[in-house]
Amino acid sequence: MIALSGVTIHQGAFSLCDVSFDVAEGQYAVLMGRTGSGKTTLLEAICGLRRVAQGSIRLMGRDVTRLRPAARGVGYVPQDGGMFSRLTVREHLGFALAIRRWPRHAIQRRVDELAERLGLEHLLDRRPYGLSGGEVQRVALGRALAMRPGVLLLDEPLSALDEDTRAEMHDLLRAVQHETRVTVLHVTHNRSEACRLADLVLELRDGQVQPSGTPPGRCANAEPPCGDSFARKVRYHEG
Amino acid sequence: MSPEAHSPRPAQAPAPDLGPQLGARDSRLFDALFVGRLATVLGVYLALIAGLLVALGSFTSPSDLARATQSEEIRYAFWLSLETCTLATILSLWIAVPSGYLLSRFQVPRPRRRWSWRDGGSWLAYFLQNLLDALLDIPIVLPPLVIGLALLILFQTSLGKAVERVHPVTFDVPAVILAQFTVACAFAVRTMRVTFDQISPRSEQVALTLGCSRRQAFWLVVFPEARRGLVTAATLSWARSLGEFGPILVFAGATRMRTEVLPTTVFLELSVGNIEAAAAVSLIMVAAALAVLLLTRAFGLRGTGLI
């Protein structure tokens, strides 16, 4: 689970004040908001890449507010993939495991498993240069999932993909989340993406995170914003 | 009446006035002219360099070159130059890699509010950072002779004398290396800083979330990506060290078979009016520099797709 309470972050002239929300274990949450609303900043704070001035961040029941990024057990997929240009796809997938000094055969088994699940077998010996947008995102996803994190943080991973690849990635993300039961926080500004993926849609507006859409009481009667599946998927923050 | 008169085609409607249009043919000509002008500018500079080499070559003969390569003093100067430049380059990179990374990743942003006592801390940090930046450029902007003089005086202080007791520096080979290093390192630090500035911190941040300490993230992710900059910094430092003369003359002296490097040889030969030998040694320097720079690029950038 991901639980933020009263989180305040200052970044130059920009600040997020007193942000609170909960994502239950195994949920797929989508955080929406306009460009510049602070979505990425919030995600970076959860990763431990940005200092939190006040408040607390709990991941999988553990207070991680003061922990360094390495100790938080999060998988992070940035918008551009954040590829390591000198490493092969195989080394990307095994990176977190090699850091944890897993035995070589165990790394190889896990890398093969991930490559098969994400359709990367034919790319294992390639370097990131020349990979397509979708391939980069699949490598980044595999790299983040390798150590089986409890929380997966995705920062607009699909924004640079074409329509077809994006649809494939939606299915893949959903399937992977279903299999691993990882808690996901996915940042996007694309509403249809939120509809297709989310168990819970959160909206960051004016420095505050609120459940998006219509209030729970009116959900059944209201016109669903994106068809029936949306009404079924959107559930609200009850903490 | 013709049938067309009854069905006027819409194409006959008056076209909207779009003003003067671009001529495709003209723009292609202008593009070619533009590239041609750029090439001319480059050509002028290349002609100057070629002219320098031809001038040197015309003032010397194969027999002068042969005599120069057989001279024991010039051979000593040649090898001393190669060794000291290489050592100065290694020392420069050793300092420049961590310094460049530190300067690139820990930058103090300019405070957004105007000066006030409340923001005094951030303004002070910003000022100190700018001061540090300027200090690092001092070896680049100071006249070389001044650097030599400053080094000479530094080694007359009690600290310098303490070092001299362990190993003689002034007017000895270490002075040559130190003089070359002082200037070359400033260039290497600048180059490495720009290199790290251009490497997005994003991949490093991902490495941190994957379990790396900062040290591991640096060595496993950032440093391998800095290879191109590292090669540039190395060639720049080496070339700068090879051409260093002023501080070496003041701080290391011009003693034959002791602290004589190739620029010193050129100076010594010139001072006794032996211009042919000076030109021959200059040509040897040009050849050595070209060989080392080309080899460094070839090996340093192999596998990066840049050569």
XYZ file of C-alpha atoms in Angstrom:
546
model
C 0.000 0.000 0.000
C 0.913 3.624 -0.424
C -0.158 6.093 2.240
C 0.760 9.752 2.217
C -0.275 11.932 5.089
C 0.210 15.678 5.265
C 3.127 15.601 2.812
C 4.650 19.009 2.085
C 7.346 19.424 -0.560
C 9.131 22.632 -1.486
C 10.894 22.883 -4.813
C 12.107 26.372 -5.611
C 9.057 28.597 -5.930
C 6.761 25.581 -6.350
C 5.380 23.700 -3.387
C 2.885 20.988 -2.615
C 1.272 21.420 0.784
C -0.401 18.892 3.035
C -1.025 16.177 0.432
C -2.726 13.027 1.726
C -4.054 9.927 -0.013
C -4.130 6.149 0.331
C -3.785 3.402 -2.218
C -4.707 -0.015 -0.832
C -2.490 -3.042 -1.319
C -2.754 -4.532 -4.802
C -4.680 -1.564 -6.191
C -3.901 0.151 -9.504
C -4.113 3.862 -8.817
C -3.821 6.498 -11.509
C -2.769 9.997 -10.481
C -3.929 12.636 -12.922
C -3.226 16.317 -13.150
C -2.245 19.033 -15.558
C 1.315 19.598 -16.733
C 3.179 21.399 -13.959
C 0.725 20.371 -11.246
C 3.460 18.493 -9.367
C 2.659 14.860 -10.284
C 6.262 13.968 -10.999
C 7.454 15.807 -7.897
C 5.067 13.747 -5.786
C 6.223 10.511 -7.400
C 9.859 11.456 -6.859
C 9.112 12.144 -3.192
C 7.642 8.645 -2.856
C 10.778 7.208 -4.509
C 12.943 9.145 -2.070
C 14.486 11.352 -4.750
C 13.010 14.536 -3.316
C 13.107 15.724 0.270
C 9.819 15.891 2.123
C 9.592 18.964 4.372
C 6.677 17.672 6.434
C 4.366 14.702 6.690
C 4.950 10.992 6.279
C 5.059 8.438 3.497
C 4.238 4.812 4.290
C 4.835 2.018 1.806
C 3.636 -1.528 2.509
C 2.944 -0.522 6.120
C 6.466 0.848 6.699
C 7.311 4.483 7.325
C 9.854 5.307 4.610
C 9.822 9.108 4.900
C 13.474 9.315 5.945
C 14.751 6.223 4.113
C 17.060 6.513 1.130
C 15.659 5.435 -2.262
C 17.543 2.119 -2.223
C 15.883 1.027 1.017
C 12.291 1.780 0.004
C 11.652 -1.257 -2.157
C 9.959 0.623 -4.980
C 10.095 -0.025 -8.695
C 10.340 3.238 -10.635
C 9.721 3.738 -14.355
C 10.420 7.322 -15.463
C 8.858 8.985 -18.482
C 11.877 8.572 -20.777
C 12.692 5.104 -19.457
C 15.937 6.282 -17.808
C 17.954 3.690 -19.725
C 21.589 2.954 -18.840
C 23.119 3.549 -22.248
C 26.186 1.340 -21.714
C 24.322 -1.754 -20.448
C 22.545 -4.444 -22.456
C 18.871 -5.264 -21.967
C 19.957 -8.413 -20.080
C 22.064 -6.283 -17.714
C 19.165 -3.881 -17.239
C 16.822 -6.687 -16.202
C 19.403 -8.163 -13.837
C 20.662 -4.818 -12.493
C 18.775 -4.707 -9.180
C 19.571 -8.388 -8.560
C 23.286 -7.980 -9.256
C 23.339 -5.049 -6.803
C 21.764 -7.389 -4.234
C 24.441 -9.989 -4.990
C 22.064 -12.697 -6.132
C 23.875 -15.797 -7.404
C 24.454 -15.731 -11.150
C 22.124 -18.639 -12.023
C 19.295 -17.079 -9.986
C 19.750 -13.766 -11.848
C 19.717 -15.599 -15.155
C 16.521 -17.444 -14.272
C 14.764 -14.249 -13.214
C 15.989 -12.355 -16.300
C 14.705 -15.139 -18.588
C 11.372 -15.146 -16.775
C 10.993 -11.360 -17.139
C 12.143 -11.365 -20.757
C 9.583 -14.014 -21.628
C 6.762 -12.257 -19.786
C 7.544 -8.884 -21.399
C 8.461 -10.222 -24.845
C 12.085 -9.088 -24.678
C 13.866 -12.396 -25.438
C 15.112 -11.273 -28.846
C 16.499 -8.011 -27.440
C 18.495 -9.350 -24.495
C 21.914 -8.601 -25.991
C 20.992 -5.195 -27.424
C 21.916 -1.854 -25.911
C 19.120 0.732 -25.444
C 20.278 2.736 -28.472
C 17.869 1.981 -31.318
C 15.135 0.339 -29.225
C 11.597 1.548 -29.986
C 9.610 3.552 -27.444
C 7.529 0.536 -26.457
C 10.598 -1.665 -26.072
C 12.303 0.920 -23.878
C 9.274 1.042 -21.614
C 9.096 -2.744 -21.389
C 12.787 -2.908 -20.454
C 12.266 -0.181 -17.848
C 9.246 -2.074 -16.479
C 11.171 -5.347 -16.321
C 14.110 -3.659 -14.626
C 11.769 -2.169 -12.000
C 9.923 -5.457 -11.384
C 13.010 -7.689 -11.196
C 13.392 -7.519 -7.405
C 9.630 -7.978 -6.884
C 8.929 -4.580 -5.308
C 5.789 -4.050 -3.252
C 5.119 -0.741 -4.976
C 5.491 0.191 -8.640
C 5.659 3.881 -9.558
C 5.107 4.796 -13.210
C 5.720 8.355 -14.405
C 3.818 8.885 -17.669
C 5.421 5.764 -19.136
C 3.168 5.676 -22.186
C 3.075 9.340 -23.167
C 5.534 8.993 -26.052
C 4.011 5.827 -27.575
C 1.802 5.483 -30.625
C -1.825 4.446 -30.249
C -1.350 0.702 -30.974
C 1.715 0.279 -28.773
C -0.073 2.159 -26.048
C -3.017 -0.237 -26.177
C -0.614 -3.199 -25.978
C 1.129 -1.625 -23.007
C -2.226 -1.074 -21.256
C -2.977 -4.786 -21.502
C 0.531 -5.705 -20.416
C 0.491 -3.374 -17.407
C -2.890 -4.640 -16.318
C -1.865 -8.294 -16.717
C 1.461 -7.828 -14.916
C -0.251 -6.040 -12.059
C -2.828 -8.805 -11.811
C -0.131 -11.495 -11.705
C 2.226 -9.804 -9.267
C -0.387 -8.049 -7.118
C 2.005 -5.104 -6.919
C 0.503 -1.810 -5.755
C 0.755 0.641 -8.653
C 0.734 4.421 -8.736
C 0.640 5.514 -12.362
C 0.990 9.193 -13.225
C -0.620 10.381 -16.449
C -2.550 13.264 -17.933
C -4.399 10.992 -20.330
C -7.965 10.353 -19.187
C -8.588 7.343 -21.417
C -5.477 5.705 -19.986
C -6.863 6.268 -16.517
C -10.173 4.696 -17.567
C -8.544 1.605 -18.993
C -6.171 0.934 -16.146
C -7.355 2.373 -12.874
C -8.961 0.817 -9.837
C -8.689 4.238 -8.291
C -8.340 7.602 -10.011
C -6.764 10.422 -8.053
C -6.512 13.976 -9.247
C -3.823 16.467 -8.282
C -5.284 19.942 -8.515
C -4.105 23.177 -6.863
C -1.575 21.246 -4.800
C -4.175 18.850 -3.394
C -4.941 15.217 -4.253
C -8.622 14.392 -4.510
C -10.552 11.401 -5.782
C -11.554 12.165 -9.338
C -14.965 11.969 -10.977
C -18.386 12.057 -9.353
C -18.873 11.504 -5.611
C -19.652 7.888 -4.573
C -23.347 8.478 -3.842
C -24.116 9.648 -7.378
C -21.886 7.244 -9.194
C -24.610 4.783 -10.198
C -26.970 7.427 -11.620
C -24.450 9.704 -13.226
C -23.368 9.380 -16.818
C -20.094 7.464 -16.560
C -17.287 9.637 -17.935
C -15.889 6.864 -20.118
C -18.458 4.116 -20.371
C -19.422 1.321 -17.995
C -15.961 0.065 -17.304
C -15.002 3.416 -15.822
C -17.922 3.409 -13.381
C -16.937 -0.079 -12.325
C -13.296 0.766 -11.898
C -13.463 4.100 -10.131
C -13.669 3.599 -6.445
C -13.064 6.270 -3.952
C -10.677 7.053 -1.240
C -12.329 6.060 2.010
C -9.497 6.687 4.478
C -23.788 28.180 -74.896
C -21.353 25.535 -73.782
C -22.355 23.100 -71.035
C -19.478 24.384 -68.802
C -21.197 27.751 -68.481
C -24.016 26.115 -66.501
C -21.749 24.351 -64.069
C -19.000 26.687 -63.015
C -16.190 24.755 -61.287
C -15.435 25.729 -57.713
C -11.747 25.999 -58.648
C -12.595 29.184 -60.477
C -13.360 30.964 -57.225
C -10.789 33.700 -56.590
C -7.834 32.362 -54.611
C -7.337 34.031 -51.225
C -4.437 36.443 -51.204
C -1.616 34.748 -49.263
C 0.935 37.444 -49.909
C 4.330 36.803 -51.547
C 5.067 33.048 -51.746
C 8.312 31.170 -51.097
C 10.115 30.024 -54.228
C 11.334 26.433 -53.801
C 14.173 26.891 -56.273
C 15.431 30.058 -54.581
C 15.471 28.530 -51.131
C 17.541 25.556 -52.343
C 20.043 27.953 -53.829
C 20.167 29.992 -50.626
C 20.711 26.838 -48.545
C 23.610 25.844 -50.784
C 25.074 29.350 -50.533
C 24.746 29.275 -46.741
C 26.580 25.936 -46.443
C 29.159 27.228 -48.911
C 29.795 30.284 -46.770
C 30.241 28.134 -43.644
C 32.712 25.955 -45.548
C 34.630 29.062 -46.630
C 34.990 30.223 -43.034
C 36.263 26.786 -41.998
C 38.543 26.739 -45.056
C 40.198 30.012 -44.051
C 41.160 28.587 -40.671
C 42.317 25.279 -42.164
C 44.456 27.232 -44.638
C 46.109 29.061 -41.748
C 46.937 25.768 -39.985
C 48.211 24.233 -43.221
C 50.268 27.378 -43.819
C 51.906 27.019 -40.392
C 52.876 23.422 -41.101
C 54.191 24.241 -44.576
C 56.208 27.135 -43.154
C 57.787 24.854 -40.544
C 58.465 22.197 -43.162
C 60.029 24.652 -45.597
C 62.492 25.818 -42.965
C 63.880 22.420 -42.254
C 65.276 19.541 -44.307
C 65.310 15.732 -43.892
C 68.923 15.987 -42.740
C 67.914 18.489 -40.007
C 65.162 16.101 -38.916
C 67.574 13.171 -38.898
C 70.094 15.175 -36.875
C 67.374 16.182 -34.425
C 66.191 12.606 -33.906
C 69.768 11.441 -33.322
C 70.606 14.140 -30.806
C 70.699 12.676 -27.297
C 69.335 15.873 -25.720
C 66.375 16.026 -28.093
C 65.605 12.341 -27.577
C 65.655 12.908 -23.808
C 63.340 15.922 -24.233
C 61.002 13.885 -26.451
C 60.581 11.039 -23.957
C 60.399 13.392 -20.984
C 57.636 15.322 -22.777
C 55.612 12.155 -23.466
C 56.038 10.857 -19.915
C 55.286 14.112 -18.102
C 52.276 14.885 -20.325
C 50.824 11.431 -19.711
C 51.350 11.686 -15.958
C 49.896 15.212 -15.861
C 46.872 13.952 -17.835
C 46.271 11.002 -15.496
C 46.529 13.316 -12.474
C 44.172 15.827 -14.146
C 41.510 13.203 -14.849
C 41.865 11.814 -11.350
C 40.963 15.259 -10.004
C 38.577 16.284 -12.789
C 36.179 13.327 -12.686
C 35.094 13.707 -9.045
C 35.293 17.527 -9.185
C 33.273 17.773 -12.392
C 30.631 15.418 -11.019
C 30.376 17.325 -7.750
C 30.098 20.704 -9.513
C 27.504 19.369 -11.926
C 25.229 17.571 -9.464
C 25.339 19.861 -6.453
C 24.516 23.233 -7.949
C 23.005 25.947 -5.808
C 20.120 27.551 -7.726
C 19.894 31.328 -7.811
C 17.493 32.392 -5.045
C 14.193 33.424 -6.595
C 13.491 36.245 -4.194
C 15.479 39.460 -4.077
C 18.173 39.889 -1.460
C 16.917 39.995 2.099
C 18.463 38.994 5.416
C 15.941 36.149 5.673
C 17.302 34.582 2.458
C 20.888 35.472 3.389
C 21.894 31.801 3.634
C 20.831 30.846 0.132
C 22.350 34.028 -1.342
C 25.636 33.310 0.468
C 25.677 29.736 -0.872
C 24.969 31.033 -4.376
C 27.741 33.627 -4.094
C 30.246 31.058 -2.805
C 29.418 28.748 -5.685
C 30.115 31.517 -8.193
C 33.352 32.345 -6.407
C 34.380 28.684 -6.573
C 33.590 28.630 -10.295
C 35.773 31.701 -10.876
C 38.614 30.234 -8.786
C 38.634 27.088 -10.921
C 39.162 29.247 -14.006
C 42.186 31.056 -12.596
C 44.768 28.648 -14.106
C 43.100 29.233 -17.493
C 43.038 33.031 -17.369
C 46.371 33.712 -15.645
C 49.411 34.314 -17.878
C 51.494 31.094 -17.866
C 54.545 32.907 -16.490
C 52.530 34.044 -13.470
C 51.543 30.453 -12.743
C 55.204 29.451 -12.880
C 56.147 32.307 -10.575
C 53.367 31.438 -8.120
C 54.450 27.784 -8.066
C 58.065 28.846 -7.476
C 57.057 31.053 -4.548
C 54.710 28.366 -3.155
C 57.633 25.959 -2.909
C 59.649 28.543 -0.977
C 57.082 28.570 1.846
C 57.484 26.298 4.853
C 54.928 23.846 3.410
C 56.730 23.751 0.083
C 60.090 23.276 1.791
C 58.646 20.365 3.777
C 57.644 18.698 0.484
C 61.076 19.432 -0.996
C 62.739 17.624 1.913
C 60.823 14.436 0.973
C 61.480 14.774 -2.756
C 63.066 17.659 -4.677
C 60.478 19.437 -6.840
C 61.679 22.871 -7.970
C 64.022 22.744 -11.010
C 63.440 18.997 -11.215
C 61.129 16.662 -13.166
C 58.230 16.846 -10.619
C 58.161 20.618 -11.280
C 57.545 19.930 -14.982
C 54.632 17.626 -14.178
C 53.176 19.992 -11.568
C 53.388 22.969 -13.943
C 51.653 21.016 -16.716
C 49.056 19.593 -14.314
C 48.114 22.992 -12.844
C 46.879 24.321 -16.185
C 45.717 21.053 -17.798
C 43.567 20.141 -14.804
C 41.511 23.338 -15.093
C 40.590 22.369 -18.665
C 39.827 18.797 -17.630
C 37.561 19.929 -14.779
C 35.616 22.237 -17.131
C 35.230 19.455 -19.708
C 34.094 16.856 -17.185
C 31.651 19.263 -15.620
C 29.992 19.936 -18.986
C 30.013 16.184 -19.659
C 28.165 15.402 -16.422
C 25.812 18.354 -17.014
C 24.780 16.711 -20.276
C 24.107 13.303 -18.693
C 20.532 13.315 -17.435
C 20.357 12.604 -13.709
C 17.323 10.419 -14.435
C 19.156 7.147 -15.063
C 21.195 7.734 -11.927
C 17.988 8.254 -9.951
C 16.563 5.016 -11.322
C 19.747 3.252 -10.199
C 19.243 4.676 -6.701
C 15.709 3.253 -6.528
C 17.026 -0.106 -7.760
C 19.210 -0.413 -4.688
C 22.414 1.446 -5.570
C 24.275 3.691 -3.185
C 25.369 6.987 -4.734
C 28.843 5.535 -5.219
C 27.494 2.485 -7.039
C 25.169 4.621 -9.175
C 28.155 6.756 -10.161
C 30.486 3.905 -11.083
C 27.906 1.606 -12.682
C 25.724 4.100 -14.534
C 27.111 7.643 -14.773
C 30.820 7.025 -15.282
C 30.403 4.626 -18.235
C 28.177 7.216 -19.922
C 30.843 9.883 -19.450
C 33.341 8.014 -21.646
C 33.183 10.428 -24.539
C 33.773 13.417 -22.253
C 36.569 11.553 -20.513
C 38.377 11.016 -23.820
C 37.898 14.689 -24.720
C 39.193 15.781 -21.317
C 42.198 13.454 -21.668
C 43.152 14.688 -25.131
C 42.652 18.311 -24.121
C 44.814 17.925 -20.992
C 47.491 16.033 -22.871
C 47.657 18.535 -25.708
C 47.698 21.436 -23.272
C 50.512 19.796 -21.267
C 52.587 19.157 -24.395
C 52.454 22.830 -25.347
C 53.133 24.120 -21.820
C 56.252 26.249 -21.675
C 56.002 29.411 -19.530
C 55.479 27.853 -16.102
C 57.991 25.085 -16.891
C 60.676 27.614 -17.758
C 60.147 29.541 -14.500
C 59.438 26.657 -12.131
C 61.466 23.776 -13.582
C 64.168 25.670 -15.466
C 65.630 24.720 -18.833
C 68.420 22.346 -17.858
C 69.477 20.023 -20.692
C 69.116 16.311 -19.922
C 67.162 17.173 -16.778
C 64.065 19.349 -17.151
C 64.154 19.903 -20.892
C 60.870 19.131 -22.640
C 60.208 19.698 -26.351
C 58.979 23.327 -26.069
C 62.108 24.041 -23.998
C 64.215 22.539 -26.792
C 62.576 24.836 -29.336
C 63.290 27.794 -27.053
C 66.913 26.774 -26.456
C 67.583 26.170 -30.152
C 65.962 29.493 -31.084
C 67.970 31.357 -28.462
C 71.234 30.217 -30.087
C 69.909 31.054 -33.572
C 69.520 27.440 -34.726
C 66.175 27.967 -36.454
C 66.437 24.798 -38.596
C 66.746 22.585 -35.505
C 63.920 24.506 -33.793
C 61.685 23.917 -36.820
C 62.661 20.237 -36.928
C 61.770 19.752 -33.233
C 58.501 21.619 -33.836
C 57.630 19.184 -36.612
C 58.412 16.245 -34.324
C 56.034 17.761 -31.760
C 53.306 18.106 -34.377
C 53.728 14.469 -35.436
C 53.780 13.186 -31.835
C 50.702 15.217 -30.916
C 48.751 14.071 -33.972
C 49.651 10.424 -33.352
C 48.675 10.493 -29.683
C 45.423 12.415 -30.253
C 44.322 10.117 -33.084
C 45.203 6.973 -31.130
C 43.394 8.211 -28.021
C 40.275 8.934 -30.023
C 40.459 5.594 -31.813
C 40.813 3.552 -28.622
C 38.843 5.800 -26.304
C 35.760 6.008 -28.483
C 35.798 2.457 -29.825
C 32.386 0.878 -29.414
C 30.619 4.168 -28.766
C 29.465 4.585 -32.350
C 31.221 7.962 -32.561
C 34.091 6.958 -34.822
